Amino acid sequence: ESGVAPLQLSVMARDKFEVKESLMGLVLLYKGKTETIPVIAGTGTLEYDISRRVKKLTAQMLRTVGFIGGHGEAGPNHEGYAPVFKHIREQVAVAAITLDRPIPAGIEALWIWAPAEKFKPDEIERLKAWVGSGRSLGLLLDRRHVDYGNFFTTRMPPTGLEDLLRQWGVEMPDGLVVDAQAEKVQMESSYGFFRAVSLMEYPYIPVATDMNRGHPAVRGLDSVSFPFVHPIRVIPESKTGLKYTTLVAAYRASW
Protein backbone atom coordinates (compact mmCIF):
# COMPACT_ATOMS: atom_id res chain seq x y z
CA GLU A 1 0.00 0.00 0.00
CA SER A 2 2.96 2.33 0.58
CA GLY A 3 4.54 1.65 -2.79
CA VAL A 4 7.04 -1.09 -2.00
CA ALA A 5 7.29 -3.22 -5.12
CA PRO A 6 7.10 -7.03 -4.79
CA LEU A 7 10.02 -8.97 -6.26
CA GLN A 8 10.12 -12.55 -7.48
CA LEU A 9 13.16 -14.39 -6.10
CA SER A 10 14.36 -17.82 -7.15
CA VAL A 11 15.07 -20.12 -4.20
CA MET A 12 16.97 -23.38 -4.76
CA ALA A 13 16.78 -26.07 -2.07
CA ARG A 14 18.11 -29.61 -2.03
CA ASP A 15 15.09 -31.21 -3.59
CA LYS A 16 13.05 -28.35 -5.01
CA PHE A 17 13.11 -25.07 -6.87
CA GLU A 18 10.73 -22.31 -5.80
CA VAL A 19 9.91 -18.79 -6.91
CA LYS A 20 8.95 -16.66 -3.91
CA GLU A 21 7.52 -13.19 -3.82
CA SER A 22 9.38 -10.89 -1.45
CA LEU A 23 9.06 -7.28 -0.34
CA MET A 24 12.54 -5.74 -0.06
CA GLY A 25 11.80 -2.05 0.42
CA LEU A 26 11.66 0.54 3.14
CA VAL A 27 8.91 2.87 4.37
CA LEU A 28 9.71 5.86 6.60
CA LEU A 29 6.88 7.45 8.58
CA TYR A 30 7.16 10.80 10.37
CA LYS A 31 4.38 13.09 11.63
CA GLY A 32 1.87 11.88 9.09
CA LYS A 33 4.31 12.02 6.17
CA THR A 34 5.63 9.00 4.27
CA GLU A 35 8.74 8.36 2.21
CA THR A 36 9.30 5.06 0.41
CA ILE A 37 12.25 3.25 -1.11
CA PRO A 38 10.36 0.81 -3.38
CA VAL A 39 13.26 -1.63 -3.82
CA ILE A 40 16.56 -1.96 -1.94
CA ALA A 41 18.76 -3.53 -4.58
CA GLY A 42 22.04 -3.18 -2.69
CA THR A 43 23.83 -1.37 0.12
CA GLY A 44 26.13 0.83 -2.00
CA THR A 45 23.90 3.93 -1.84
CA LEU A 46 21.54 2.84 0.94
CA GLU A 47 22.87 5.26 3.56
CA TYR A 48 22.53 8.16 1.12
CA ASP A 49 19.02 7.08 0.07
CA ILE A 50 17.84 6.88 3.68
CA SER A 51 19.49 10.17 4.69
CA ARG A 52 17.95 11.95 1.70
CA ARG A 53 14.46 10.81 2.60
CA VAL A 54 14.87 11.54 6.30
CA LYS A 55 15.98 15.06 5.41
CA LYS A 56 12.91 15.52 3.23
CA LEU A 57 10.57 14.20 5.94
CA THR A 58 11.94 16.44 8.68
CA ALA A 59 12.32 19.64 6.64
CA GLN A 60 9.86 22.34 7.67
CA MET A 61 9.59 23.48 4.06
CA LEU A 62 11.40 22.75 0.81
CA ARG A 63 13.72 25.39 -0.56
CA THR A 64 12.81 26.70 -4.00
CA VAL A 65 15.29 26.70 -6.88
CA GLY A 66 14.53 28.59 -10.08
CA PHE A 67 15.42 27.36 -13.57
CA ILE A 68 15.68 30.20 -16.08
CA GLY A 69 13.91 29.82 -19.42
CA GLY A 70 13.26 31.82 -22.55
CA HIS A 71 16.50 31.03 -24.39
CA GLY A 72 15.98 27.38 -25.30
CA GLU A 73 17.13 26.10 -21.88
CA ALA A 74 16.29 22.78 -20.29
CA GLY A 75 13.78 23.37 -17.52
CA PRO A 76 11.22 21.75 -15.20
CA ASN A 77 8.68 21.41 -18.03
CA HIS A 78 11.15 19.93 -20.55
CA GLU A 79 9.90 16.44 -21.35
CA GLY A 80 13.32 15.03 -22.11
CA TYR A 81 14.67 15.95 -18.68
CA ALA A 82 11.69 14.67 -16.67
CA PRO A 83 13.70 11.84 -14.99
CA VAL A 84 16.34 14.36 -13.83
CA PHE A 85 13.80 16.77 -12.39
CA LYS A 86 12.04 13.89 -10.66
CA HIS A 87 15.19 13.45 -8.55
CA ILE A 88 15.64 17.21 -8.09
CA ARG A 89 12.09 17.55 -6.77
CA GLU A 90 12.87 15.02 -4.06
CA GLN A 91 15.09 17.64 -2.41
CA VAL A 92 13.84 21.05 -3.50
CA ALA A 93 10.85 22.76 -5.01
CA VAL A 94 11.51 23.94 -8.58
CA ALA A 95 10.14 26.96 -10.41
CA ALA A 96 10.36 28.10 -14.03
CA ILE A 97 11.77 31.66 -14.13
CA THR A 98 12.05 34.24 -16.90
CA LEU A 99 14.31 37.28 -16.72
CA ASP A 100 11.91 39.68 -18.45
CA ARG A 101 10.43 40.45 -15.03
CA PRO A 102 11.78 40.66 -11.45
CA ILE A 103 12.79 37.32 -9.93
CA PRO A 104 10.04 36.25 -7.49
CA ALA A 105 10.65 36.34 -3.76
CA GLY A 106 11.42 33.00 -2.15
CA ILE A 107 13.80 31.78 -4.87
CA GLU A 108 17.02 30.75 -3.14
CA ALA A 109 19.18 29.79 -6.14
CA LEU A 110 19.06 30.05 -9.93
CA TRP A 111 20.21 27.65 -12.65
CA ILE A 112 20.75 28.32 -16.34
CA TRP A 113 20.83 24.98 -18.12
CA ALA A 114 22.07 24.83 -21.73
CA PRO A 115 20.79 28.09 -23.26
CA ALA A 116 20.82 28.25 -27.06
CA GLU A 117 19.89 31.91 -27.66
CA LYS A 118 21.37 35.28 -26.72
CA PHE A 119 20.44 37.00 -23.46
CA LYS A 120 19.27 40.59 -23.62
CA PRO A 121 21.35 43.30 -21.89
CA ASP A 122 18.70 43.91 -19.21
CA GLU A 123 18.60 40.16 -18.50
CA ILE A 124 22.37 40.13 -18.03
CA GLU A 125 22.07 43.06 -15.63
CA ARG A 126 19.41 41.19 -13.66
CA LEU A 127 21.78 38.21 -13.32
CA LYS A 128 24.61 40.49 -12.17
CA ALA A 129 22.35 42.02 -9.54
CA TRP A 130 21.27 38.55 -8.38
CA VAL A 131 24.86 37.37 -7.87
CA GLY A 132 25.84 40.75 -6.40
CA SER A 133 23.25 40.23 -3.67
CA GLY A 134 25.15 37.12 -2.51
CA ARG A 135 22.83 34.48 -3.94
CA SER A 136 23.84 31.45 -6.01
CA LEU A 137 23.80 31.06 -9.79
CA GLY A 138 24.59 27.77 -11.53
CA LEU A 139 25.57 27.69 -15.21
CA LEU A 140 25.62 24.68 -17.52
CA LEU A 141 26.74 26.00 -20.89
CA ASP A 142 27.18 24.34 -24.27
CA ARG A 143 29.70 25.82 -26.69
CA ARG A 144 29.00 23.30 -29.45
CA HIS A 145 26.13 21.12 -30.61
CA VAL A 146 27.27 17.50 -30.78
CA ASP A 147 25.95 14.90 -33.22
CA TYR A 148 26.82 11.70 -31.35
CA GLY A 149 25.76 9.53 -34.28
CA ASN A 150 28.52 10.92 -36.49
CA PHE A 151 30.91 12.30 -33.84
CA PHE A 152 30.58 15.74 -35.38
CA THR A 153 30.27 19.14 -33.69
CA THR A 154 29.04 22.54 -34.83
CA ARG A 155 29.69 25.79 -33.01
CA MET A 156 26.70 27.33 -31.22
CA PRO A 157 26.04 31.09 -31.32
CA PRO A 158 27.23 33.14 -28.31
CA THR A 159 24.70 33.69 -25.53
CA GLY A 160 26.15 36.82 -23.96
CA LEU A 161 26.99 34.91 -20.80
CA GLU A 162 30.59 34.56 -21.99
CA ASP A 163 31.30 38.26 -21.36
CA LEU A 164 29.55 38.07 -17.99
CA LEU A 165 31.71 35.14 -16.91
CA ARG A 166 34.81 36.99 -18.06
CA GLN A 167 33.90 39.82 -15.68
CA TRP A 168 33.89 37.20 -12.92
CA GLY A 169 37.30 35.92 -13.95
CA VAL A 170 36.23 32.81 -15.84
CA GLU A 171 37.11 32.32 -19.51
CA MET A 172 36.00 29.56 -21.88
CA PRO A 173 38.57 29.33 -24.70
CA ASP A 174 37.53 27.81 -27.99
CA GLY A 175 38.57 24.24 -28.68
CA LEU A 176 37.89 20.88 -27.05
CA VAL A 177 39.69 19.12 -24.21
CA VAL A 178 41.44 15.93 -25.32
CA ASP A 179 42.91 13.46 -22.88
CA ALA A 180 45.04 10.33 -22.90
CA GLN A 181 42.77 9.03 -20.12
CA ALA A 182 39.58 8.61 -22.12
CA GLU A 183 36.49 6.49 -22.65
CA LYS A 184 36.69 3.52 -24.98
CA VAL A 185 34.50 3.56 -28.09
CA GLN A 186 33.86 1.05 -30.83
CA MET A 187 35.69 1.87 -34.05
CA GLU A 188 34.99 0.06 -37.32
CA SER A 189 37.72 -0.58 -39.89
CA SER A 190 37.60 -2.03 -43.40
CA TYR A 191 40.11 -4.56 -44.73
CA GLY A 192 39.08 -5.31 -48.31
CA PHE A 193 35.79 -7.19 -48.05
CA PHE A 194 36.12 -7.58 -44.28
CA ARG A 195 35.06 -5.19 -41.53
CA ALA A 196 36.52 -5.31 -38.04
CA VAL A 197 35.29 -3.64 -34.85
CA SER A 198 37.80 -2.73 -32.16
CA LEU A 199 37.73 -0.85 -28.85
CA MET A 200 40.01 2.13 -28.53
CA GLU A 201 40.33 5.14 -26.26
CA TYR A 202 38.69 8.19 -27.79
CA PRO A 203 40.51 11.29 -26.49
CA TYR A 204 37.55 13.64 -27.03
CA ILE A 205 35.70 11.91 -24.17
CA PRO A 206 38.07 12.53 -21.22
CA VAL A 207 37.65 10.52 -18.03
CA ALA A 208 38.37 12.77 -15.04
CA THR A 209 39.49 11.16 -11.78
CA ASP A 210 40.99 14.21 -10.04
CA MET A 211 38.15 15.13 -7.65
CA ASN A 212 38.04 17.76 -4.94
CA ARG A 213 37.59 15.27 -2.10
CA GLY A 214 36.79 18.04 0.36
CA HIS A 215 33.67 19.15 -1.51
CA PRO A 216 30.37 17.29 -0.90
CA ALA A 217 29.28 17.60 -4.54
CA VAL A 218 31.99 15.27 -5.85
CA ARG A 219 33.75 13.59 -2.95
CA GLY A 220 31.84 10.34 -3.44
CA LEU A 221 32.68 10.06 -7.15
CA ASP A 222 35.47 7.95 -8.56
CA SER A 223 35.40 9.18 -12.15
CA VAL A 224 33.29 11.28 -14.52
CA SER A 225 33.26 11.26 -18.33
CA PHE A 226 33.06 14.58 -20.14
CA PRO A 227 32.22 14.07 -23.85
CA PHE A 228 33.25 16.95 -26.12
CA VAL A 229 33.94 19.38 -23.30
CA HIS A 230 35.46 22.86 -23.53
CA PRO A 231 38.26 24.03 -21.25
CA ILE A 232 37.67 26.55 -18.48
CA ARG A 233 40.42 29.02 -17.68
CA VAL A 234 40.37 30.97 -14.42
CA ILE A 235 42.00 34.38 -14.21
CA PRO A 236 44.40 34.50 -11.20
CA GLU A 237 42.69 35.47 -7.97
CA SER A 238 45.21 38.26 -7.43
CA LYS A 239 43.75 40.09 -10.43
CA THR A 240 40.07 39.65 -9.61
CA GLY A 241 39.90 39.47 -5.82
CA LEU A 242 37.60 36.47 -6.20
CA LYS A 243 38.04 32.98 -4.79
CA TYR A 244 37.69 29.93 -7.04
CA THR A 245 37.15 26.29 -6.13
CA THR A 246 37.75 23.54 -8.70
CA LEU A 247 35.55 20.47 -8.32
CA VAL A 248 36.91 18.24 -11.10
CA ALA A 249 40.13 18.51 -13.09
CA ALA A 250 41.27 16.64 -16.19
CA TYR A 251 44.10 14.11 -16.12
CA ARG A 252 47.66 15.48 -16.30
CA ALA A 253 47.97 14.09 -19.84
CA SER A 254 45.22 16.33 -21.20
CA TRP A 255 45.60 19.31 -23.48
CSV table of C-alpha atoms in Angstrom, one decimal:
chain,number,residue,atom,x,y,z
A,1,GLU,CA,0.0,0.0,0.0
A,2,SER,CA,3.0,2.3,0.6
A,3,GLY,CA,4.5,1.7,-2.8
A,4,VAL,CA,7.0,-1.1,-2.0
A,5,ALA,CA,7.3,-3.2,-5.1
A,6,PRO,CA,7.1,-7.0,-4.8
A,7,LEU,CA,10.0,-9.0,-6.3
A,8,GLN,CA,10.1,-12.6,-7.5
A,9,LEU,CA,13.2,-14.4,-6.1
A,10,SER,CA,14.4,-17.8,-7.1
A,11,VAL,CA,15.1,-20.1,-4.2
A,12,MET,CA,17.0,-23.4,-4.8
A,13,ALA,CA,16.8,-26.1,-2.1
A,14,ARG,CA,18.1,-29.6,-2.0
A,15,ASP,CA,15.1,-31.2,-3.6
A,16,LYS,CA,13.0,-28.3,-5.0
A,17,PHE,CA,13.1,-25.1,-6.9
A,18,GLU,CA,10.7,-22.3,-5.8
A,19,VAL,CA,9.9,-18.8,-6.9
A,20,LYS,CA,8.9,-16.7,-3.9
A,21,GLU,CA,7.5,-13.2,-3.8
A,22,SER,CA,9.4,-10.9,-1.4
A,23,LEU,CA,9.1,-7.3,-0.3
A,24,MET,CA,12.5,-5.7,-0.1
A,25,GLY,CA,11.8,-2.1,0.4
A,26,LEU,CA,11.7,0.5,3.1
A,27,VAL,CA,8.9,2.9,4.4
A,28,LEU,CA,9.7,5.9,6.6
A,29,LEU,CA,6.9,7.5,8.6
A,30,TYR,CA,7.2,10.8,10.4
A,31,LYS,CA,4.4,13.1,11.6
A,32,GLY,CA,1.9,11.9,9.1
A,33,LYS,CA,4.3,12.0,6.2
A,34,THR,CA,5.6,9.0,4.3
A,35,GLU,CA,8.7,8.4,2.2
A,36,THR,CA,9.3,5.1,0.4
A,37,ILE,CA,12.3,3.3,-1.1
A,38,PRO,CA,10.4,0.8,-3.4
A,39,VAL,CA,13.3,-1.6,-3.8
A,40,ILE,CA,16.6,-2.0,-1.9
A,41,ALA,CA,18.8,-3.5,-4.6
A,42,GLY,CA,22.0,-3.2,-2.7
A,43,THR,CA,23.8,-1.4,0.1
A,44,GLY,CA,26.1,0.8,-2.0
A,45,THR,CA,23.9,3.9,-1.8
A,46,LEU,CA,21.5,2.8,0.9
A,47,GLU,CA,22.9,5.3,3.6
A,48,TYR,CA,22.5,8.2,1.1
A,49,ASP,CA,19.0,7.1,0.1
A,50,ILE,CA,17.8,6.9,3.7
A,51,SER,CA,19.5,10.2,4.7
A,52,ARG,CA,18.0,12.0,1.7
A,53,ARG,CA,14.5,10.8,2.6
A,54,VAL,CA,14.9,11.5,6.3
A,55,LYS,CA,16.0,15.1,5.4
A,56,LYS,CA,12.9,15.5,3.2
A,57,LEU,CA,10.6,14.2,5.9
A,58,THR,CA,11.9,16.4,8.7
A,59,ALA,CA,12.3,19.6,6.6
A,60,GLN,CA,9.9,22.3,7.7
A,61,MET,CA,9.6,23.5,4.1
A,62,LEU,CA,11.4,22.8,0.8
A,63,ARG,CA,13.7,25.4,-0.6
A,64,THR,CA,12.8,26.7,-4.0
A,65,VAL,CA,15.3,26.7,-6.9
A,66,GLY,CA,14.5,28.6,-10.1
A,67,PHE,CA,15.4,27.4,-13.6
A,68,ILE,CA,15.7,30.2,-16.1
A,69,GLY,CA,13.9,29.8,-19.4
A,70,GLY,CA,13.3,31.8,-22.5
A,71,HIS,CA,16.5,31.0,-24.4
A,72,GLY,CA,16.0,27.4,-25.3
A,73,GLU,CA,17.1,26.1,-21.9
A,74,ALA,CA,16.3,22.8,-20.3
A,75,GLY,CA,13.8,23.4,-17.5
A,76,PRO,CA,11.2,21.8,-15.2
A,77,ASN,CA,8.7,21.4,-18.0
A,78,HIS,CA,11.2,19.9,-20.6
A,79,GLU,CA,9.9,16.4,-21.3
A,80,GLY,CA,13.3,15.0,-22.1
A,81,TYR,CA,14.7,16.0,-18.7
A,82,ALA,CA,11.7,14.7,-16.7
A,83,PRO,CA,13.7,11.8,-15.0
A,84,VAL,CA,16.3,14.4,-13.8
A,85,PHE,CA,13.8,16.8,-12.4
A,86,LYS,CA,12.0,13.9,-10.7
A,87,HIS,CA,15.2,13.5,-8.5
A,88,ILE,CA,15.6,17.2,-8.1
A,89,ARG,CA,12.1,17.5,-6.8
A,90,GLU,CA,12.9,15.0,-4.1
A,91,GLN,CA,15.1,17.6,-2.4
A,92,VAL,CA,13.8,21.1,-3.5
A,93,ALA,CA,10.8,22.8,-5.0
A,94,VAL,CA,11.5,23.9,-8.6
A,95,ALA,CA,10.1,27.0,-10.4
A,96,ALA,CA,10.4,28.1,-14.0
A,97,ILE,CA,11.8,31.7,-14.1
A,98,THR,CA,12.1,34.2,-16.9
A,99,LEU,CA,14.3,37.3,-16.7
A,100,ASP,CA,11.9,39.7,-18.4
A,101,ARG,CA,10.4,40.5,-15.0
A,102,PRO,CA,11.8,40.7,-11.4
A,103,ILE,CA,12.8,37.3,-9.9
A,104,PRO,CA,10.0,36.2,-7.5
A,105,ALA,CA,10.7,36.3,-3.8
A,106,GLY,CA,11.4,33.0,-2.1
A,107,ILE,CA,13.8,31.8,-4.9
A,108,GLU,CA,17.0,30.7,-3.1
A,109,ALA,CA,19.2,29.8,-6.1
A,110,LEU,CA,19.1,30.1,-9.9
A,111,TRP,CA,20.2,27.7,-12.7
A,112,ILE,CA,20.7,28.3,-16.3
A,113,TRP,CA,20.8,25.0,-18.1
A,114,ALA,CA,22.1,24.8,-21.7
A,115,PRO,CA,20.8,28.1,-23.3
A,116,ALA,CA,20.8,28.3,-27.1
A,117,GLU,CA,19.9,31.9,-27.7
A,118,LYS,CA,21.4,35.3,-26.7
A,119,PHE,CA,20.4,37.0,-23.5
A,120,LYS,CA,19.3,40.6,-23.6
A,121,PRO,CA,21.4,43.3,-21.9
A,122,ASP,CA,18.7,43.9,-19.2
A,123,GLU,CA,18.6,40.2,-18.5
A,124,ILE,CA,22.4,40.1,-18.0
A,125,GLU,CA,22.1,43.1,-15.6
A,126,ARG,CA,19.4,41.2,-13.7
A,127,LEU,CA,21.8,38.2,-13.3
A,128,LYS,CA,24.6,40.5,-12.2
A,129,ALA,CA,22.3,42.0,-9.5
A,130,TRP,CA,21.3,38.6,-8.4
A,131,VAL,CA,24.9,37.4,-7.9
A,132,GLY,CA,25.8,40.7,-6.4
A,133,SER,CA,23.3,40.2,-3.7
A,134,GLY,CA,25.1,37.1,-2.5
A,135,ARG,CA,22.8,34.5,-3.9
A,136,SER,CA,23.8,31.4,-6.0
A,137,LEU,CA,23.8,31.1,-9.8
A,138,GLY,CA,24.6,27.8,-11.5
A,139,LEU,CA,25.6,27.7,-15.2
A,140,LEU,CA,25.6,24.7,-17.5
A,141,LEU,CA,26.7,26.0,-20.9
A,142,ASP,CA,27.2,24.3,-24.3
A,143,ARG,CA,29.7,25.8,-26.7
A,144,ARG,CA,29.0,23.3,-29.5
A,145,HIS,CA,26.1,21.1,-30.6
A,146,VAL,CA,27.3,17.5,-30.8
A,147,ASP,CA,26.0,14.9,-33.2
A,148,TYR,CA,26.8,11.7,-31.4
A,149,GLY,CA,25.8,9.5,-34.3
A,150,ASN,CA,28.5,10.9,-36.5
A,151,PHE,CA,30.9,12.3,-33.8
A,152,PHE,CA,30.6,15.7,-35.4
A,153,THR,CA,30.3,19.1,-33.7
A,154,THR,CA,29.0,22.5,-34.8
A,155,ARG,CA,29.7,25.8,-33.0
A,156,MET,CA,26.7,27.3,-31.2
A,157,PRO,CA,26.0,31.1,-31.3
A,158,PRO,CA,27.2,33.1,-28.3
A,159,THR,CA,24.7,33.7,-25.5
A,160,GLY,CA,26.2,36.8,-24.0
A,161,LEU,CA,27.0,34.9,-20.8
A,162,GLU,CA,30.6,34.6,-22.0
A,163,ASP,CA,31.3,38.3,-21.4
A,164,LEU,CA,29.5,38.1,-18.0
A,165,LEU,CA,31.7,35.1,-16.9
A,166,ARG,CA,34.8,37.0,-18.1
A,167,GLN,CA,33.9,39.8,-15.7
A,168,TRP,CA,33.9,37.2,-12.9
A,169,GLY,CA,37.3,35.9,-14.0
A,170,VAL,CA,36.2,32.8,-15.8
A,171,GLU,CA,37.1,32.3,-19.5
A,172,MET,CA,36.0,29.6,-21.9
A,173,PRO,CA,38.6,29.3,-24.7
A,174,ASP,CA,37.5,27.8,-28.0
A,175,GLY,CA,38.6,24.2,-28.7
A,176,LEU,CA,37.9,20.9,-27.1
A,177,VAL,CA,39.7,19.1,-24.2
A,178,VAL,CA,41.4,15.9,-25.3
A,179,ASP,CA,42.9,13.5,-22.9
A,180,ALA,CA,45.0,10.3,-22.9
A,181,GLN,CA,42.8,9.0,-20.1
A,182,ALA,CA,39.6,8.6,-22.1
A,183,GLU,CA,36.5,6.5,-22.7
A,184,LYS,CA,36.7,3.5,-25.0
A,185,VAL,CA,34.5,3.6,-28.1
A,186,GLN,CA,33.9,1.0,-30.8
A,187,MET,CA,35.7,1.9,-34.1
A,188,GLU,CA,35.0,0.1,-37.3
A,189,SER,CA,37.7,-0.6,-39.9
A,190,SER,CA,37.6,-2.0,-43.4
A,191,TYR,CA,40.1,-4.6,-44.7
A,192,GLY,CA,39.1,-5.3,-48.3
A,193,PHE,CA,35.8,-7.2,-48.0
A,194,PHE,CA,36.1,-7.6,-44.3
A,195,ARG,CA,35.1,-5.2,-41.5
A,196,ALA,CA,36.5,-5.3,-38.0
A,197,VAL,CA,35.3,-3.6,-34.8
A,198,SER,CA,37.8,-2.7,-32.2
A,199,LEU,CA,37.7,-0.8,-28.9
A,200,MET,CA,40.0,2.1,-28.5
A,201,GLU,CA,40.3,5.1,-26.3
A,202,TYR,CA,38.7,8.2,-27.8
A,203,PRO,CA,40.5,11.3,-26.5
A,204,TYR,CA,37.5,13.6,-27.0
A,205,ILE,CA,35.7,11.9,-24.2
A,206,PRO,CA,38.1,12.5,-21.2
A,207,VAL,CA,37.6,10.5,-18.0
A,208,ALA,CA,38.4,12.8,-15.0
A,209,THR,CA,39.5,11.2,-11.8
A,210,ASP,CA,41.0,14.2,-10.0
A,211,MET,CA,38.2,15.1,-7.7
A,212,ASN,CA,38.0,17.8,-4.9
A,213,ARG,CA,37.6,15.3,-2.1
A,214,GLY,CA,36.8,18.0,0.4
A,215,HIS,CA,33.7,19.1,-1.5
A,216,PRO,CA,30.4,17.3,-0.9
A,217,ALA,CA,29.3,17.6,-4.5
A,218,VAL,CA,32.0,15.3,-5.9
A,219,ARG,CA,33.8,13.6,-2.9
A,220,GLY,CA,31.8,10.3,-3.4
A,221,LEU,CA,32.7,10.1,-7.1
A,222,ASP,CA,35.5,8.0,-8.6
A,223,SER,CA,35.4,9.2,-12.2
A,224,VAL,CA,33.3,11.3,-14.5
A,225,SER,CA,33.3,11.3,-18.3
A,226,PHE,CA,33.1,14.6,-20.1
A,227,PRO,CA,32.2,14.1,-23.8
A,228,PHE,CA,33.3,17.0,-26.1
A,229,VAL,CA,33.9,19.4,-23.3
A,230,HIS,CA,35.5,22.9,-23.5
A,231,PRO,CA,38.3,24.0,-21.3
A,232,ILE,CA,37.7,26.6,-18.5
A,233,ARG,CA,40.4,29.0,-17.7
A,234,VAL,CA,40.4,31.0,-14.4
A,235,ILE,CA,42.0,34.4,-14.2
A,236,PRO,CA,44.4,34.5,-11.2
A,237,GLU,CA,42.7,35.5,-8.0
A,238,SER,CA,45.2,38.3,-7.4
A,239,LYS,CA,43.8,40.1,-10.4
A,240,THR,CA,40.1,39.7,-9.6
A,241,GLY,CA,39.9,39.5,-5.8
A,242,LEU,CA,37.6,36.5,-6.2
A,243,LYS,CA,38.0,33.0,-4.8
A,244,TYR,CA,37.7,29.9,-7.0
A,245,THR,CA,37.2,26.3,-6.1
A,246,THR,CA,37.8,23.5,-8.7
A,247,LEU,CA,35.6,20.5,-8.3
A,248,VAL,CA,36.9,18.2,-11.1
A,249,ALA,CA,40.1,18.5,-13.1
A,250,ALA,CA,41.3,16.6,-16.2
A,251,TYR,CA,44.1,14.1,-16.1
A,252,ARG,CA,47.7,15.5,-16.3
A,253,ALA,CA,48.0,14.1,-19.8
A,254,SER,CA,45.2,16.3,-21.2
A,255,TRP,CA,45.6,19.3,-23.5
